[in-house]
Short mmCIF file of C-alpha atoms in Angstrom, two decimals:
data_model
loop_
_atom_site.label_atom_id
_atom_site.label_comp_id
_atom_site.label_asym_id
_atom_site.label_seq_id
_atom_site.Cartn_x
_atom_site.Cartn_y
_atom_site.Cartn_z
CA UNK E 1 -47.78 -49.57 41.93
CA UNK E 2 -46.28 -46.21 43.10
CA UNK E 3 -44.15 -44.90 40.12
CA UNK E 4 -40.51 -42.71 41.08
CA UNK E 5 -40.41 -39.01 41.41
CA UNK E 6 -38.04 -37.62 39.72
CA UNK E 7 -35.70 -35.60 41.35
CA UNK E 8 -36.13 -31.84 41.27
CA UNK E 9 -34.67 -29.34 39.07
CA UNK E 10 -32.23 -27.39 41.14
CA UNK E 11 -30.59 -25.70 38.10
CA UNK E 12 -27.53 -28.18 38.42
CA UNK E 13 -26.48 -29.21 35.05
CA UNK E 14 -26.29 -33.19 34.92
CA UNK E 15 -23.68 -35.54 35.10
CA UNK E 16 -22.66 -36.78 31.39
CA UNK E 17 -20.01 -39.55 31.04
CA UNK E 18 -16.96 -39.31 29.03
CA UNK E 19 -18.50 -42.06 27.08
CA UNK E 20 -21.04 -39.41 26.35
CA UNK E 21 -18.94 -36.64 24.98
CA UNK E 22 -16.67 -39.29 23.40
CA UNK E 23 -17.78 -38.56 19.46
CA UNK E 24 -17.80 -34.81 19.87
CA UNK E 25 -14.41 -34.68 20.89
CA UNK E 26 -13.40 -36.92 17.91
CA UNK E 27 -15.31 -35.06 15.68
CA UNK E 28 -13.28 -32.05 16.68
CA UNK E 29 -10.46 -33.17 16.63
CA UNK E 30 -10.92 -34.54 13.20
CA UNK E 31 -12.06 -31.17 12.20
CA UNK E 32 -8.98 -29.72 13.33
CA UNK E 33 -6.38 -32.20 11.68
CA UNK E 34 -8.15 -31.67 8.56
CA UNK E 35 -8.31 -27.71 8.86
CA UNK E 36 -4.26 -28.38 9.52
CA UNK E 37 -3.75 -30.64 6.46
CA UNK E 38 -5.40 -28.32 4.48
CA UNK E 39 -3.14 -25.08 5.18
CA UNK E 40 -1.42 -24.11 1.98
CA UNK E 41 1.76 -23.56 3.92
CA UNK E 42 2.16 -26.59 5.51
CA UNK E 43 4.58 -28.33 3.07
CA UNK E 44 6.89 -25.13 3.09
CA UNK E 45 6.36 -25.26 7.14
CA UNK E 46 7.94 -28.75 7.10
CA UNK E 47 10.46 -28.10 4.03
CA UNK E 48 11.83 -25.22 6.18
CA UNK E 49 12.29 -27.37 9.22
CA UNK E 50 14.01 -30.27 7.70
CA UNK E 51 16.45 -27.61 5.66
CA UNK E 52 17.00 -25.47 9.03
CA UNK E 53 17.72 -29.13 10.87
CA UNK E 54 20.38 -30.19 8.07
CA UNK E 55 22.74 -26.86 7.66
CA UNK E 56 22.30 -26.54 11.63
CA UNK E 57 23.62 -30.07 11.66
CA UNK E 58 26.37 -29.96 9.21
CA UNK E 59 27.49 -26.00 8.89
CA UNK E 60 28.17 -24.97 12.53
CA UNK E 61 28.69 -21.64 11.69
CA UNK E 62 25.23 -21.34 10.15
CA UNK E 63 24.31 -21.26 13.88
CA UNK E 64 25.62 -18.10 14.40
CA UNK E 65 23.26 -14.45 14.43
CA UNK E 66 25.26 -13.31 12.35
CA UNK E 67 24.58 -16.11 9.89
CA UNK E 68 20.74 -15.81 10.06
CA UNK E 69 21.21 -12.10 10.11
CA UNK E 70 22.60 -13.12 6.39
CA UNK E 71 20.00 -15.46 5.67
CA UNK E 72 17.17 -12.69 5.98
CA UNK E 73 18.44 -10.13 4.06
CA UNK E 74 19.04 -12.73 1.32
CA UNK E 75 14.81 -14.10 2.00
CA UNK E 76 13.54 -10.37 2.22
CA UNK E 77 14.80 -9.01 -1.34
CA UNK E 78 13.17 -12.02 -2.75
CA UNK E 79 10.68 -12.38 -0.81
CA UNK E 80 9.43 -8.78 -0.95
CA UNK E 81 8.64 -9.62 -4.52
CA UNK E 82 7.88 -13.14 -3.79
CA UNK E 83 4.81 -11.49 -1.84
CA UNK E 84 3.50 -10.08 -4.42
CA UNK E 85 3.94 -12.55 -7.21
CA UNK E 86 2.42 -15.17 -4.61
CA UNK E 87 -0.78 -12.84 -4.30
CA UNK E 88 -1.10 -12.78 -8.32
CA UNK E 89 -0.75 -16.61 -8.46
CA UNK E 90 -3.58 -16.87 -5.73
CA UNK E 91 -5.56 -14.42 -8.44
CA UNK E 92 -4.83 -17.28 -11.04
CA UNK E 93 -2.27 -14.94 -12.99
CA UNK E 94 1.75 -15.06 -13.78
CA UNK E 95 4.11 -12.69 -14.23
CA UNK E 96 7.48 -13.53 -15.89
CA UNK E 97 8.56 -9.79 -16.28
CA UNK E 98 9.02 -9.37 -12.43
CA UNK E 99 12.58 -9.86 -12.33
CA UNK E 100 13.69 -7.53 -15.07
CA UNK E 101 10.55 -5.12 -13.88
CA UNK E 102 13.06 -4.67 -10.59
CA UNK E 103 16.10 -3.61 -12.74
CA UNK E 104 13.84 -0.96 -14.72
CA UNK E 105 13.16 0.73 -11.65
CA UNK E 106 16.45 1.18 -10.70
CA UNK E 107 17.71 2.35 -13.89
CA UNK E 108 14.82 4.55 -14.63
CA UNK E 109 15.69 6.21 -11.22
CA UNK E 110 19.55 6.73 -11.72
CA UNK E 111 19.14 7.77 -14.60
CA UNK E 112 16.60 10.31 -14.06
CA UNK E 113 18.34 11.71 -11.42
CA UNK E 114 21.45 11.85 -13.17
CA UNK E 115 20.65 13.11 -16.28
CA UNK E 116 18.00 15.92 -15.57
CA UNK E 117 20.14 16.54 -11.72
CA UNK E 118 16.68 15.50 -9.73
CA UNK E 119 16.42 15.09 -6.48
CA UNK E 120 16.73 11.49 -5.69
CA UNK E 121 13.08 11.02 -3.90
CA UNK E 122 11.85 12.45 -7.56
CA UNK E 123 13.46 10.01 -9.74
CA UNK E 124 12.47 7.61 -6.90
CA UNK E 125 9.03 9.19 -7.45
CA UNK E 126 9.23 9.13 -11.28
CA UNK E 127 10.25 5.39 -11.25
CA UNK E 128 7.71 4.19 -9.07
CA UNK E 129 5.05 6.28 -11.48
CA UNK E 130 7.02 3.79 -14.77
CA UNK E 131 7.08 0.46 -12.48
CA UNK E 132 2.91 1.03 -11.72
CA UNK E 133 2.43 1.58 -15.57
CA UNK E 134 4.49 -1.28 -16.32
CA UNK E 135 2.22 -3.51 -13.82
CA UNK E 136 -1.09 -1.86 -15.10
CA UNK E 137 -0.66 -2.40 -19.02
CA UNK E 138 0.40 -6.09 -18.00
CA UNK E 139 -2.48 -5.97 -16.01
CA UNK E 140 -4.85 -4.24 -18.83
CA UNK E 141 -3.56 -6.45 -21.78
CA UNK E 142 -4.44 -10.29 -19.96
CA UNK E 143 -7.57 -8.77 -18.88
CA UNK E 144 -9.05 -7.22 -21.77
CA UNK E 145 -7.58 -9.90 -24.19
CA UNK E 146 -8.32 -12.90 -22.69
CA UNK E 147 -4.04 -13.84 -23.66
CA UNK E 148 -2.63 -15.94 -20.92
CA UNK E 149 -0.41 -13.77 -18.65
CA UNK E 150 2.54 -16.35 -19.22
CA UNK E 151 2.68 -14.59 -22.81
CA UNK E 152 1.70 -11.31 -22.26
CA UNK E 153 4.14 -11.06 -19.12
CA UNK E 154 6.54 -12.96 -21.54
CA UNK E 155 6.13 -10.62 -24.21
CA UNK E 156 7.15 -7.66 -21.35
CA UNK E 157 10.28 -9.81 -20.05
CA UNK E 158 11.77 -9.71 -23.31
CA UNK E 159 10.78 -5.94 -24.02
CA UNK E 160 11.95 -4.47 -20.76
CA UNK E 161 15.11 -6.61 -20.87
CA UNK E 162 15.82 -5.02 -24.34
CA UNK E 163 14.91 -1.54 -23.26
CA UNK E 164 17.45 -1.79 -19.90
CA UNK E 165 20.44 -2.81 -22.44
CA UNK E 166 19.33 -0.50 -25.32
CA UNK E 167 18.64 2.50 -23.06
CA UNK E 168 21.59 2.33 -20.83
CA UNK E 169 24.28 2.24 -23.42
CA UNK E 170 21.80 4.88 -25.49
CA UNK E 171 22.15 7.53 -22.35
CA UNK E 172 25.47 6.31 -20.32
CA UNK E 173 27.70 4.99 -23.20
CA UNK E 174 27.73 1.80 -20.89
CA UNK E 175 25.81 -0.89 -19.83
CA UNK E 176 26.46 -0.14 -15.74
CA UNK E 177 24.98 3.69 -14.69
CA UNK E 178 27.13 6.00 -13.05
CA UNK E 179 26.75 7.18 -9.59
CA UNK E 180 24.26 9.14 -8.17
CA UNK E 181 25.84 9.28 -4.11
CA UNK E 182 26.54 13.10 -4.59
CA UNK E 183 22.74 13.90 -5.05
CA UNK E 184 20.83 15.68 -3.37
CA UNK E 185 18.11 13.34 -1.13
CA UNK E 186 20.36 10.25 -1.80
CA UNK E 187 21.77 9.86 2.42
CA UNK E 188 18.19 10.13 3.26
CA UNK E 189 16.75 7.67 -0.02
CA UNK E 190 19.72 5.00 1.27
CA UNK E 191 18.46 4.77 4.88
CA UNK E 192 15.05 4.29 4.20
CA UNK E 193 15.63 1.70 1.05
CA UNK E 194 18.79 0.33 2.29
CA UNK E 195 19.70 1.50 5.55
CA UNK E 196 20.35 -1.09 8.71
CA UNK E 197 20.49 -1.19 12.47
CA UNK E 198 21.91 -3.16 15.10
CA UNK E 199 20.72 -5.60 17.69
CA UNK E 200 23.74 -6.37 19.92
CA UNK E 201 26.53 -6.72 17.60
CA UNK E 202 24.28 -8.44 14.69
CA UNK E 203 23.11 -5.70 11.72
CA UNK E 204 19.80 -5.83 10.53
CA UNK E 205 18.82 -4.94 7.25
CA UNK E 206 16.13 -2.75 7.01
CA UNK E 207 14.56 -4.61 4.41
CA UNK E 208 13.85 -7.87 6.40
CA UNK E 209 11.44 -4.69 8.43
CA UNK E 210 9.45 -3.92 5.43
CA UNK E 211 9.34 -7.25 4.52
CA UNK E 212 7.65 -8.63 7.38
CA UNK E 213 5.47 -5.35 7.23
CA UNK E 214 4.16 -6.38 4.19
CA UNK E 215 3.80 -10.11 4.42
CA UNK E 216 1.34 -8.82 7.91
CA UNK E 217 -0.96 -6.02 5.32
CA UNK E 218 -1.17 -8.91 2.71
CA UNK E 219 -2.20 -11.58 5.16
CA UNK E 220 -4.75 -8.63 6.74
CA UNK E 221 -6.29 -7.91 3.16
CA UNK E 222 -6.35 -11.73 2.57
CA UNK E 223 -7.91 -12.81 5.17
CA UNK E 224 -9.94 -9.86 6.88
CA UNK E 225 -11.14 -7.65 3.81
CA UNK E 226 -13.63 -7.97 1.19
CA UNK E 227 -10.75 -7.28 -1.48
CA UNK E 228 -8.88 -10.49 -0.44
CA UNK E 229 -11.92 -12.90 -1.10
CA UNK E 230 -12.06 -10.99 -4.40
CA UNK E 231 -8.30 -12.14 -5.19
CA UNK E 232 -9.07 -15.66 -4.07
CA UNK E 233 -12.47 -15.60 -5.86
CA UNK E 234 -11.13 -14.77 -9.36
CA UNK E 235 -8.20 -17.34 -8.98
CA UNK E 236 -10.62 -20.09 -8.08
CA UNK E 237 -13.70 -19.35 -10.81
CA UNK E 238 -13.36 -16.30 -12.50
CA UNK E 239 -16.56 -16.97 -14.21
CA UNK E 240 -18.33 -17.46 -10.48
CA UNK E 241 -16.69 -14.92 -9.33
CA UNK E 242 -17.92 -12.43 -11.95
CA UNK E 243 -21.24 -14.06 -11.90
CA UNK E 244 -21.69 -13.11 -8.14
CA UNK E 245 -20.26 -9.08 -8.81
CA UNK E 246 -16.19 -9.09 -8.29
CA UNK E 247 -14.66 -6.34 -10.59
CA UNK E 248 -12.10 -9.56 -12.35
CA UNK E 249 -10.74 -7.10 -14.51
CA UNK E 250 -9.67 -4.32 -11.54
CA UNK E 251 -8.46 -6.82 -9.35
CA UNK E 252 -6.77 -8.55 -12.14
CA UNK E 253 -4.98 -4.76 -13.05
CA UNK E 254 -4.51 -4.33 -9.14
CA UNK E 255 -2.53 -7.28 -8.57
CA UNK E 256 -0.14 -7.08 -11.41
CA UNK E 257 0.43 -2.93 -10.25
CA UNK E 258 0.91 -4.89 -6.94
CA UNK E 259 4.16 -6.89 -8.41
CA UNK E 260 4.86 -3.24 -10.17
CA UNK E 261 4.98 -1.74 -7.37
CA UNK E 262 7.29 -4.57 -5.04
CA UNK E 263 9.56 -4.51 -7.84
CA UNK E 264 10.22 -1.14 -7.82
CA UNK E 265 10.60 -0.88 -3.91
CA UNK E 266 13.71 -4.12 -4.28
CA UNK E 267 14.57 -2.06 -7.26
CA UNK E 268 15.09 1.36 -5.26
CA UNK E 269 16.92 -1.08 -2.41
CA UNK E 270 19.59 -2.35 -5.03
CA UNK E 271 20.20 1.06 -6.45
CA UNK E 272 20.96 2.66 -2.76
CA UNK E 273 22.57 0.00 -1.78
CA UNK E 274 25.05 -0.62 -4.17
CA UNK E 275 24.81 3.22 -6.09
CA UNK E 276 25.15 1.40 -9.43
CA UNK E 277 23.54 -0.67 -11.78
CA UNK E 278 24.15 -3.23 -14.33
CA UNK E 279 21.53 -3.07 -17.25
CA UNK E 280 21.45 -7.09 -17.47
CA UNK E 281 20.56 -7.92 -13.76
CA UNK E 282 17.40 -9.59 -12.47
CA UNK E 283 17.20 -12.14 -15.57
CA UNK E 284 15.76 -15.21 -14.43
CA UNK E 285 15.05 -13.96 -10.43
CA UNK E 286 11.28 -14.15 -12.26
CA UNK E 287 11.90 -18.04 -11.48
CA UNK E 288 13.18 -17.26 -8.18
CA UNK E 289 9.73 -15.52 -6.90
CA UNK E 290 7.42 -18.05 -8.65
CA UNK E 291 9.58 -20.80 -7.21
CA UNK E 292 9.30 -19.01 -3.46
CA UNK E 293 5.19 -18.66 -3.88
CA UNK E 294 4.83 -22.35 -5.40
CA UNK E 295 7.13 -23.91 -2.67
CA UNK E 296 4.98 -21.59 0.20
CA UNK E 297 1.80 -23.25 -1.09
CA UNK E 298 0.62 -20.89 -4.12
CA UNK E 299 -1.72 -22.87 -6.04
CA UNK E 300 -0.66 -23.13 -9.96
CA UNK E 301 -3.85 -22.77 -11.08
CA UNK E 302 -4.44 -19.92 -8.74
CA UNK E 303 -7.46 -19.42 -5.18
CA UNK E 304 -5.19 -21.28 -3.22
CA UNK E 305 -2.17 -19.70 -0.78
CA UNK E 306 -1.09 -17.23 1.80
CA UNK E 307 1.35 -14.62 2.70
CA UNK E 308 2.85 -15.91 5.24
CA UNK E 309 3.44 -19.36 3.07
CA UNK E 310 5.24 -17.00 0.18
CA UNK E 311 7.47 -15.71 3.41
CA UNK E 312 8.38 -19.27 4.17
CA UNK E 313 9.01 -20.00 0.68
CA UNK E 314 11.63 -17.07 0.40
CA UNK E 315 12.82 -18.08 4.20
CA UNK E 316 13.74 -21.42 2.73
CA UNK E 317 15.66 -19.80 -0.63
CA UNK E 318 17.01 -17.63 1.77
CA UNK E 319 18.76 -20.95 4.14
CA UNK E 320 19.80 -22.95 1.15
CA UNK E 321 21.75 -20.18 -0.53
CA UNK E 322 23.80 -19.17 2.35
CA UNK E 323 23.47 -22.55 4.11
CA UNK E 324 25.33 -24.10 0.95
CA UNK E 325 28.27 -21.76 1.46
CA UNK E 326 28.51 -22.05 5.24
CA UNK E 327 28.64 -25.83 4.85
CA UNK E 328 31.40 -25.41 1.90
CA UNK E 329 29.90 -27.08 -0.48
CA UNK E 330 29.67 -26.55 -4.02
CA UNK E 331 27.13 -23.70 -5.05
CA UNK E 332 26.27 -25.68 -7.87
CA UNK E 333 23.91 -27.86 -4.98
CA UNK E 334 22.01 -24.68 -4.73
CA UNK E 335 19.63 -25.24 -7.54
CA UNK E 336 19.31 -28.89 -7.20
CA UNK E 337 18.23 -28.03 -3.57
CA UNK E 338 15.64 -25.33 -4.92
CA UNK E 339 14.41 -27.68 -7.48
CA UNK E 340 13.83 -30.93 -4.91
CA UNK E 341 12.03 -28.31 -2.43
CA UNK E 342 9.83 -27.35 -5.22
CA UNK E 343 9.01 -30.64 -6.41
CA UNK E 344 8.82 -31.91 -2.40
CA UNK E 345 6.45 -29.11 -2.14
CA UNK E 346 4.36 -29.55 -5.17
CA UNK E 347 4.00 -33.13 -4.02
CA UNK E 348 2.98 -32.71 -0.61
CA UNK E 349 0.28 -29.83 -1.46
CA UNK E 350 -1.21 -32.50 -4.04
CA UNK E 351 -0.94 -35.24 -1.40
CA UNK E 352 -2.88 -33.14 1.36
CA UNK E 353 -5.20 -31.89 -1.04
CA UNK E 354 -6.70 -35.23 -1.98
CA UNK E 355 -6.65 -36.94 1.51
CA UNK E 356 -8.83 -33.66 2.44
CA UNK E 357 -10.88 -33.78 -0.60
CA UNK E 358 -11.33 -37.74 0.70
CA UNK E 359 -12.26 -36.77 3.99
#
């Protein structure tokens, strides 16, 4: 019997049916549905899209620019902080001091400049200098102590909140500072803190710029530098993660000087912007930036999130505050709103988290 040549091999690749390619293609795309599903900011993704669809539905004028030129500024003074609370969270700490942290800049700075007739970029200077000491003995204490941050930050809350009231009527008589607009620096200080500029007849905060400047270095250092899989490593296993070399304690000191040092920037924002400051404000915006990072896919237990998610987070603070008042309804709705997103977020993390964990 003769037996078949087989043809020769002319370099052409052969012919493979679909049938043939068939489970690649589903493994891939399994692969990739999973990879989605397991994004930390999905949940805020889809939170912000059903609260964008509602107020566009139901407050027509929160269609306008002007309106989401609102909406921003609003989502980048929190979410400037936000940021950096998200990033401690992901490094498995808390910080409940944040929002009175942001009035001790300020009034460190006014007053500085007031009473000793600075310059304003050197109490600006000298602030920033009290807001990274602030951050670092946080940092130092939960570190070296073993404390939980939620008491040691505690602890801070109720110290700094004492030390705004106590020191302001102490130095001023009063419990609001006096104005610093005649000093020398402030014009420049204001523009680059607080300043604005216009596309078409719509003004832009400046802030919403530095915002989105910094959510872009976070999301570089997270994702692209050897520092960022230390943050994530320590929030996931801080035993592992020591075990294999991170420096826990300096990254631990780094990210609460981190939150020192965003508080202190939305600090130097509300004292330029509005010239004056009242020695009980920020109480309880703490919530407000834990809130932002939880609902943008911050893990609780820290070595889970992103930047970008703690962006959304604020984005969607940001719509239901102003979307509330567009749609003239009763601001009281505003923290029922925040609470539901927080819990629909919570929920849906969880959710996704197992059905991964499944796969």
């Amino acid at each position: 019997m003769s037996t078949a040549t087989p043809p020769p091999d002319n370099g052409m690749t052969a012919h493979v049916s679909p049938q043939d390619t068939a489970p690649d293609d589903r493994f891939r795309t399994h692969t990739g549905l999973a990879k989605l599903i397991r994004r930390p900011e999905l949940a805020s993704l889809l939170g912000f899209l059903a609260i964008l669809a509602l107020f566009m539905a139901v407050a027509p004028a929160f269609r306008s620019f002007e309106a989401m030129a609102t909406i921003l500024y609003a989502s980048s003074t929190l979410g400037i902080v936000a940021l950096a609370v998200g990033l401690l969270m992901i490094g498995g700490e808390f910080d409940l001091s944040s929002g009175v942290a942001v009035t001790t800049a300020a009034l460190a700075a006014t007053m500085l400049n007031y009473n000793l007739h600075l310059n304003s970029w050197v109490g600006a200077g000298l602030a920033l200098l009290i807001s990274l000491g602030i951050g670092a003995l946080n940092g130092i204490l939960v570190s070296r102590t073993g404390i939980d941050s939620f008491l040691i930050t505690l602890a801070a809350f109720l110290m700094l909140q004492g030390l705004n009231l106590a020191v302001t009527k102490l130095v001023t008589g009063q419990v609001a500072t006096p104005t610093i607009a005649d000093m020398e620096g402030f014009p420049s200080a204001r523009t680059f803190f607080a300043g604005s500029f216009h596309i078409g007849n719509v003004r832009i905060s400046v802030t919403v710029i530095w915002w989105l400047l910094f959510v872009a270095m976070a999301s570089f250092i997270l994702f692209r530098t050897k520092y960022g899989n230390w943050i994530t490593a320590v929030g996931g296993d801080e035993e592992s993660a020591r075990a294999v070399g991170v420096p826990v304690r300096r990254v631990k000191v780094a990210l609460f000087m981190t939150v020192g040092f965003a508080a202190w920037f939305v600090g130097m924002h509300t004292l330029f912007a509005f010239d004056s400051i009242q020695a009980g404000q920020g109480v309880g915006n703490e919530f407000l930036y834990i809130i932002a990072a939880v609902i943008g896919g911050c893990a609780m237990k820290g070595g889970r999130g992103t930047a970008v998610g703690t962006m959304i987070g604020a984005l969607i603070f940001g719509m239901t505050n102003q979307g509330i008042v567009y749609a003239g309804w009763n601001p009281d709705w505003f923290k029922f709103f925040l609470g539901a997103m927080l819990l629909f977020a919570v929920f849906t993390n969880t959710s996704f988290a197992n059905i991964t964990k499944r796969r």
